[in-house]
Amino acid sequence: MVEAVNTSGKKKTAVARATVTEGDGRVRVNSKPVEFVEPESARLKMTEPFRIVEDDLRADIEIDVDVEGGGYAGQADAVRTAIARGLVDWMNDAELRDAYMEFDRSLLVDDPRRKEAKKFGGPGARARYQKSYR
């Protein structure tokens, strides 16, 4: 079997890099156990890939994720993508890949959407400054 698998996931400006190794079932995000991640909605999002996998598999591996950039929601999505890709690569299982794709495609595929650049003549990318004739 492979010694370690390195994967990554992206969402908006958040980038997560995961390392899957043989271990005792620990999942760490930025060196903290995933159980201590706040807010709860982000923690539930990060642990989604494990709801589809058997529990005995999780006990045999250790996942370390480093995530940076973005906010907590973007980071949570990036982490779940990195973890799901890591599990698929570690197990080398087409059935698990199909199960993830059927559940939610964004578990394995990065979200390519990014913020559009601001242009001149307005406060944002598309909006223009308002005119007043009074």
mmCIF file of C-alpha atoms in Angstrom:
data_model
loop_
_atom_site.group_PDB
_atom_site.id
_atom_site.type_symbol
_atom_site.label_atom_id
_atom_site.label_comp_id
_atom_site.label_asym_id
_atom_site.label_seq_id
_atom_site.Cartn_x
_atom_site.Cartn_y
_atom_site.Cartn_z
ATOM 1 C CA MET A 1 0.000 0.000 0.000
ATOM 2 C CA VAL A 2 1.028 3.620 -0.463
ATOM 3 C CA GLU A 3 2.910 5.323 2.386
ATOM 4 C CA ALA A 4 1.147 8.672 2.078
ATOM 5 C CA VAL A 5 -1.277 10.408 -0.249
ATOM 6 C CA ASN A 6 -1.241 14.172 -0.745
ATOM 7 C CA THR A 7 -4.336 15.893 -2.114
ATOM 8 C CA SER A 8 -5.761 19.393 -2.266
ATOM 9 C CA GLY A 9 -9.095 21.143 -2.493
ATOM 10 C CA LYS A 10 -10.100 24.703 -3.389
ATOM 11 C CA LYS A 11 -13.136 26.910 -2.871
ATOM 12 C CA LYS A 12 -13.096 30.661 -3.530
ATOM 13 C CA THR A 13 -9.731 31.784 -2.107
ATOM 14 C CA ALA A 14 -9.391 28.910 0.403
ATOM 15 C CA VAL A 15 -6.855 26.170 -0.320
ATOM 16 C CA ALA A 16 -6.688 22.947 1.713
ATOM 17 C CA ARG A 17 -3.858 20.436 1.466
ATOM 18 C CA ALA A 18 -4.457 17.003 2.986
ATOM 19 C CA THR A 19 -2.025 14.201 3.787
ATOM 20 C CA VAL A 20 -3.480 10.719 4.299
ATOM 21 C CA THR A 21 -1.238 8.216 6.104
ATOM 22 C CA GLU A 22 -1.649 4.988 8.018
ATOM 23 C CA GLY A 23 -2.634 5.733 11.600
ATOM 24 C CA ASP A 24 -5.191 5.511 14.364
ATOM 25 C CA GLY A 25 -8.174 7.401 12.958
ATOM 26 C CA ARG A 26 -7.214 10.976 13.797
ATOM 27 C CA VAL A 27 -8.356 13.842 11.570
ATOM 28 C CA ARG A 28 -6.626 17.160 12.182
ATOM 29 C CA VAL A 29 -7.323 20.523 10.576
ATOM 30 C CA ASN A 30 -4.503 23.034 11.081
ATOM 31 C CA SER A 31 -3.057 20.755 13.820
ATOM 32 C CA LYS A 32 -6.359 20.747 15.763
ATOM 33 C CA PRO A 33 -8.679 17.720 15.994
ATOM 34 C CA VAL A 34 -11.635 18.172 13.640
ATOM 35 C CA GLU A 35 -13.996 17.720 16.613
ATOM 36 C CA PHE A 36 -12.906 21.141 17.936
ATOM 37 C CA VAL A 37 -13.511 23.091 14.720
ATOM 38 C CA GLU A 38 -15.985 25.944 15.150
ATOM 39 C CA PRO A 39 -18.639 26.822 14.004
ATOM 40 C CA GLU A 40 -20.551 23.537 14.029
ATOM 41 C CA SER A 41 -21.799 23.989 10.450
ATOM 42 C CA ALA A 42 -18.182 24.051 9.214
ATOM 43 C CA ARG A 43 -17.348 20.942 11.257
ATOM 44 C CA LEU A 44 -20.327 19.042 9.811
ATOM 45 C CA LYS A 45 -19.290 20.084 6.293
ATOM 46 C CA MET A 46 -15.698 18.907 6.859
ATOM 47 C CA THR A 47 -16.778 15.477 8.141
ATOM 48 C CA GLU A 48 -19.243 14.787 5.295
ATOM 49 C CA PRO A 49 -16.890 12.430 3.397
ATOM 50 C CA PHE A 50 -16.850 10.064 6.398
ATOM 51 C CA ARG A 51 -20.629 9.559 6.341
ATOM 52 C CA ILE A 52 -20.307 7.540 3.130
ATOM 53 C CA VAL A 53 -17.191 5.535 4.130
ATOM 54 C CA GLU A 54 -17.281 2.554 6.504
ATOM 55 C CA ASP A 55 -16.136 3.335 10.061
ATOM 56 C CA ASP A 56 -13.494 0.575 10.081
ATOM 57 C CA LEU A 57 -11.606 2.354 7.273
ATOM 58 C CA ARG A 58 -11.459 5.620 9.225
ATOM 59 C CA ALA A 59 -9.868 3.780 12.161
ATOM 60 C CA ASP A 60 -6.904 2.704 10.002
ATOM 61 C CA ILE A 61 -5.876 6.075 8.566
ATOM 62 C CA GLU A 62 -4.754 9.476 9.779
ATOM 63 C CA ILE A 63 -5.543 12.693 7.918
ATOM 64 C CA ASP A 64 -3.711 15.991 8.424
ATOM 65 C CA VAL A 65 -5.166 19.006 6.631
ATOM 66 C CA ASP A 66 -3.597 22.453 6.346
ATOM 67 C CA VAL A 67 -6.007 25.117 5.137
ATOM 68 C CA GLU A 68 -5.451 28.804 4.464
ATOM 69 C CA GLY A 69 -7.252 31.733 2.884
ATOM 70 C CA GLY A 70 -10.927 32.522 2.598
ATOM 71 C CA GLY A 71 -13.515 32.402 5.355
ATOM 72 C CA TYR A 72 -14.757 29.527 7.452
ATOM 73 C CA ALA A 73 -17.342 28.374 4.884
ATOM 74 C CA GLY A 74 -14.881 28.359 1.977
ATOM 75 C CA GLN A 75 -12.290 26.611 4.136
ATOM 76 C CA ALA A 76 -14.827 23.955 5.156
ATOM 77 C CA ASP A 77 -15.659 23.212 1.511
ATOM 78 C CA ALA A 78 -11.966 23.075 0.585
ATOM 79 C CA VAL A 79 -11.230 20.692 3.478
ATOM 80 C CA ARG A 80 -14.077 18.322 2.566
ATOM 81 C CA THR A 81 -12.856 18.167 -1.040
ATOM 82 C CA ALA A 82 -9.270 17.468 0.061
ATOM 83 C CA ILE A 83 -10.384 14.734 2.496
ATOM 84 C CA ALA A 84 -12.682 13.037 -0.040
ATOM 85 C CA ARG A 85 -9.973 13.046 -2.717
ATOM 86 C CA GLY A 86 -7.491 11.678 -0.207
ATOM 87 C CA LEU A 87 -9.798 8.814 0.757
ATOM 88 C CA VAL A 88 -10.454 7.918 -2.887
ATOM 89 C CA ASP A 89 -6.733 7.986 -3.717
ATOM 90 C CA TRP A 90 -5.807 6.023 -0.572
ATOM 91 C CA MET A 91 -8.341 3.256 -1.190
ATOM 92 C CA ASN A 92 -8.000 3.360 -4.988
ATOM 93 C CA ASP A 93 -11.698 2.441 -5.106
ATOM 94 C CA ALA A 94 -13.924 3.281 -8.091
ATOM 95 C CA GLU A 95 -17.098 2.442 -6.127
ATOM 96 C CA LEU A 96 -16.260 5.017 -3.460
ATOM 97 C CA ARG A 97 -15.547 7.579 -6.181
ATOM 98 C CA ASP A 98 -18.934 6.877 -7.784
ATOM 99 C CA ALA A 99 -20.668 7.083 -4.393
ATOM 100 C CA TYR A 100 -19.093 10.499 -3.749
ATOM 101 C CA MET A 101 -20.053 11.728 -7.226
ATOM 102 C CA GLU A 102 -23.626 10.561 -6.740
ATOM 103 C CA PHE A 103 -23.841 12.181 -3.291
ATOM 104 C CA ASP A 104 -22.268 15.528 -4.245
ATOM 105 C CA ARG A 105 -19.973 16.262 -7.177
ATOM 106 C CA SER A 106 -18.163 19.026 -5.261
ATOM 107 C CA LEU A 107 -16.681 16.375 -2.953
ATOM 108 C CA LEU A 108 -14.224 15.488 -5.720
ATOM 109 C CA VAL A 109 -14.322 18.483 -8.078
ATOM 110 C CA ASP A 110 -13.068 21.963 -7.117
ATOM 111 C CA ASP A 111 -15.463 24.871 -7.450
ATOM 112 C CA PRO A 112 -13.867 27.032 -10.184
ATOM 113 C CA ARG A 113 -15.836 30.196 -9.364
ATOM 114 C CA ARG A 114 -13.773 33.156 -8.215
ATOM 115 C CA LYS A 115 -14.520 36.792 -7.436
ATOM 116 C CA GLU A 116 -14.733 38.945 -10.540
ATOM 117 C CA ALA A 117 -12.273 41.841 -10.673
ATOM 118 C CA LYS A 118 -13.509 45.357 -9.973
ATOM 119 C CA LYS A 119 -13.577 47.749 -12.928
ATOM 120 C CA PHE A 120 -13.425 51.540 -13.114
ATOM 121 C CA GLY A 121 -16.611 53.636 -13.013
ATOM 122 C CA GLY A 122 -18.322 51.751 -10.249
ATOM 123 C CA PRO A 123 -18.111 50.346 -6.735
ATOM 124 C CA GLY A 124 -17.740 46.719 -7.878
ATOM 125 C CA ALA A 125 -17.309 44.401 -10.834
ATOM 126 C CA ARG A 126 -20.599 45.209 -12.602
ATOM 127 C CA ALA A 127 -22.412 47.925 -10.619
ATOM 128 C CA ARG A 128 -21.970 51.526 -11.802
ATOM 129 C CA TYR A 129 -22.012 54.681 -9.716
ATOM 130 C CA GLN A 130 -25.481 56.283 -9.632
ATOM 131 C CA LYS A 131 -26.130 59.642 -11.313
ATOM 132 C CA SER A 132 -28.064 62.441 -9.623
ATOM 133 C CA TYR A 133 -29.378 65.482 -11.512
ATOM 134 C CA ARG A 134 -30.724 67.466 -8.567
#
